[in-house]
Short mmCIF file of C-alpha atoms in Angstrom, two decimals:
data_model
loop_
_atom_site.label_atom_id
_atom_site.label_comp_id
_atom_site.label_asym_id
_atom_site.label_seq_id
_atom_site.Cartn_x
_atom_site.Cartn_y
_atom_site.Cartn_z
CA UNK A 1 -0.08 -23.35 18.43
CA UNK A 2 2.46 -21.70 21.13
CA UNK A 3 2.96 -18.64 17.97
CA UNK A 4 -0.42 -18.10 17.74
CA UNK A 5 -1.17 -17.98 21.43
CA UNK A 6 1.90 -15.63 21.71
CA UNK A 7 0.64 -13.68 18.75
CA UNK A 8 -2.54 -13.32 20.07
CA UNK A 9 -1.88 -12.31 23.41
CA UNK A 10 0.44 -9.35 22.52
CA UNK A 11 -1.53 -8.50 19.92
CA UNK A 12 -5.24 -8.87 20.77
CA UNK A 13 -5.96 -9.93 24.25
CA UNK A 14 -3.21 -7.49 25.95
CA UNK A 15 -4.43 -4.20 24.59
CA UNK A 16 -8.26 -5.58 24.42
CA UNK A 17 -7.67 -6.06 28.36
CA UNK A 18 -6.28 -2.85 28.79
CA UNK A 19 -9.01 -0.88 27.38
CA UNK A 20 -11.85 -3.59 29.05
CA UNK A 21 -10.42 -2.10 32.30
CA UNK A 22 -10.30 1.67 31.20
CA UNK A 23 -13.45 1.79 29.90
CA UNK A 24 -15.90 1.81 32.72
CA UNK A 25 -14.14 5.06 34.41
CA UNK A 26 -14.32 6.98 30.79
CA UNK A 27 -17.90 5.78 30.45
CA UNK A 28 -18.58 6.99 33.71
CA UNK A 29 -17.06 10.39 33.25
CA UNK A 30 -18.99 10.97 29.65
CA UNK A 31 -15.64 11.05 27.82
CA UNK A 32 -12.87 8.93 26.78
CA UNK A 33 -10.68 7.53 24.03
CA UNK A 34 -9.44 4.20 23.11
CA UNK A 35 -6.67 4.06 20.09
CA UNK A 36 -5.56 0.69 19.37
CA UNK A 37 -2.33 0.19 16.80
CA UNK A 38 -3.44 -2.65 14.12
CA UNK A 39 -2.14 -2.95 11.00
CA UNK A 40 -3.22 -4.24 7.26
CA UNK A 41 0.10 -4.94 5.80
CA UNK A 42 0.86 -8.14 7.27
CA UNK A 43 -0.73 -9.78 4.17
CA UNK A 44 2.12 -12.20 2.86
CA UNK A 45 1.78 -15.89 3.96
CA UNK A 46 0.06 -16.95 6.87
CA UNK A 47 0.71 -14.24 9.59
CA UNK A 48 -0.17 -14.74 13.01
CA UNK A 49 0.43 -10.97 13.79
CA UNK A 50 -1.74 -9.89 10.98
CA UNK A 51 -4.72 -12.46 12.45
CA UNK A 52 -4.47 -11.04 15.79
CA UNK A 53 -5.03 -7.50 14.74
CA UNK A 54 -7.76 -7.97 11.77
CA UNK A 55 -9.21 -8.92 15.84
CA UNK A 56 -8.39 -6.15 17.12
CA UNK A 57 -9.84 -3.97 14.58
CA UNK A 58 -12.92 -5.81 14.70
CA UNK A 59 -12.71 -5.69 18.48
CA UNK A 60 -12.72 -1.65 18.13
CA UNK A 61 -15.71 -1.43 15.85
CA UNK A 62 -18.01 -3.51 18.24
CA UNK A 63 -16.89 -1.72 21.39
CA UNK A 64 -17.19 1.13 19.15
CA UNK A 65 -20.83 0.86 19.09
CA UNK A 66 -20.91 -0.38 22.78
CA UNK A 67 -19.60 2.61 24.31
CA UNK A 68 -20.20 6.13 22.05
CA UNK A 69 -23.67 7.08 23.07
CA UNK A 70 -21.10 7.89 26.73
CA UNK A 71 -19.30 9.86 25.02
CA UNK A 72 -16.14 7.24 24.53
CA UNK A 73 -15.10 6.74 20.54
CA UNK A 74 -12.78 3.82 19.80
CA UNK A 75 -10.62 3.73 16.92
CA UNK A 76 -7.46 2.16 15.28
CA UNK A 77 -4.18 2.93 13.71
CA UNK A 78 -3.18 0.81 10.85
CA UNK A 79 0.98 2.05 10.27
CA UNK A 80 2.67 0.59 6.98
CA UNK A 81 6.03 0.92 7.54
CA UNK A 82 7.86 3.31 9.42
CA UNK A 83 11.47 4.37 9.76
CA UNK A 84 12.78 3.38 12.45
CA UNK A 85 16.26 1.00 14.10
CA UNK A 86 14.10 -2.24 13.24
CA UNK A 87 13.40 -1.17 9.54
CA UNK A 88 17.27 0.04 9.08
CA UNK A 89 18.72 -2.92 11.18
CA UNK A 90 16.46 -6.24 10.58
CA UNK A 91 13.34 -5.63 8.26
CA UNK A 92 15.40 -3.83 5.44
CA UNK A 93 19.08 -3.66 6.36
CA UNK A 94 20.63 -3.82 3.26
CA UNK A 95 19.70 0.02 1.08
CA UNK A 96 19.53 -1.69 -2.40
CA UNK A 97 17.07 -4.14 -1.48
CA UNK A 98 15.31 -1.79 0.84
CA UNK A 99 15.10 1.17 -1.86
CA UNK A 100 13.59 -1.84 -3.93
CA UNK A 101 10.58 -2.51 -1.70
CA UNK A 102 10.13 0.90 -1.49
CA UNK A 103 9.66 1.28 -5.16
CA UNK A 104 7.20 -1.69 -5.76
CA UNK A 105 5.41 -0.87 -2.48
CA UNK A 106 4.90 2.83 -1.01
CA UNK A 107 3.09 4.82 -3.43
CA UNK A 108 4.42 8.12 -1.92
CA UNK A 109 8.28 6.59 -2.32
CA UNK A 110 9.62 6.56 1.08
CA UNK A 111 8.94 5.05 4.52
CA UNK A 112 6.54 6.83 7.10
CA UNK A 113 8.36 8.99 10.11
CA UNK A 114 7.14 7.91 13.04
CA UNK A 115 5.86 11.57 14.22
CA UNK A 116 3.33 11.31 11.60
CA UNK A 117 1.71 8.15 12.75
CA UNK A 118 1.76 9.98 16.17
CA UNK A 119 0.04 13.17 14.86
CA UNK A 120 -2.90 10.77 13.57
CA UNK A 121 -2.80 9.32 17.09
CA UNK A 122 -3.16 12.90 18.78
CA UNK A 123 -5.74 13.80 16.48
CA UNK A 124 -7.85 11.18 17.21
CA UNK A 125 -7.31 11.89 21.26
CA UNK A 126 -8.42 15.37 20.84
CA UNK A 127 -11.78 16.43 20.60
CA UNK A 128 -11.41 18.16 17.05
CA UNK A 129 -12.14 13.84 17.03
CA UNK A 130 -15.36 13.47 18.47
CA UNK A 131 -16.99 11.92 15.62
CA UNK A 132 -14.76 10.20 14.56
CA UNK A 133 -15.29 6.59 15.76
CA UNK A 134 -15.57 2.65 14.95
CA UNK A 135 -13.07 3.27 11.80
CA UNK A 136 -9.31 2.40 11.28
CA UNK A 137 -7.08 5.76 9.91
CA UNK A 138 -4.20 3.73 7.73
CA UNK A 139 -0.81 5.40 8.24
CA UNK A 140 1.20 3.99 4.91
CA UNK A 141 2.12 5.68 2.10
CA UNK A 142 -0.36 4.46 0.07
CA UNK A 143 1.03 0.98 0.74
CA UNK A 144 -2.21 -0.90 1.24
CA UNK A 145 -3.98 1.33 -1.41
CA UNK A 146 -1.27 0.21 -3.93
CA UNK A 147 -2.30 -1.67 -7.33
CA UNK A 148 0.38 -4.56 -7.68
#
């Protein structure tokens, strides 16, 4: 139970908090935009992470609906994996096996940069985004589109 809790509270009650207490001052000013980071990998074995944010995404398409007609659009970020210290150092640290998973998971062959989960994320801060809300934008190679 302690995993879960701590699971939970990172990854659904601490940014669902966060955006409960921005939201009246960008409903109030007729604009605003809340971009939450889920994800829809974490599909292997029971995954307390991957619980907490299939809540979160939820969570952004009901306060989706609560808030748009002031001008406020919530949406979500679901990254596969990117490259980064934790995916060279502890995910995938050794390049055989890590060129392996790469091949029987990412469609497009290689992991995400990071820039190009954060040029989805500007995007949907902008207002070439304004309707654009309630929906999750999946950042992964094709990995959660893959046939396996």
């Amino acid at each position: 139970d302690a995993v879960w809790a701590r699971d939970f509270a990172l990854n659904f009650t601490a940014p669902r908090r966060l955006a409960e207490r921005l939201l009246p001052a960008m409903r109030s000013r007729g604009w605003g935009r809340v971009i939450s980071l889920t994800g829809n990998n974490e599909t292997h074995g029971l995954n307390t992470a991957g619980a907490a944010k299939a809540a979160l995404t939820f969570w952004s398409k009901g306060a989706a609906s609560e808030v748009a007609s002031d001008g406020v659009t919530v949406n979500a970020i679901a990254p596969g994996r990117l490259w980064s210290e934790q995916i060279r150092n502890r995910i995938h640290p050794d390049e055989a096996e890590r060129a392996r998973f790469i091949a029987d998971n990412i469609p497009l062959g290689r992991f995400g940069d990071p820039e190009e989960l954060a040029a989805v994320a500007v995007f949907l801060a902008s207002e070439r985004a304004s309707y654009v809300t309630g929906t999750t934008i999946t950042v992964d190679g094709g990995m959660a589109r893959a046939v396996r």
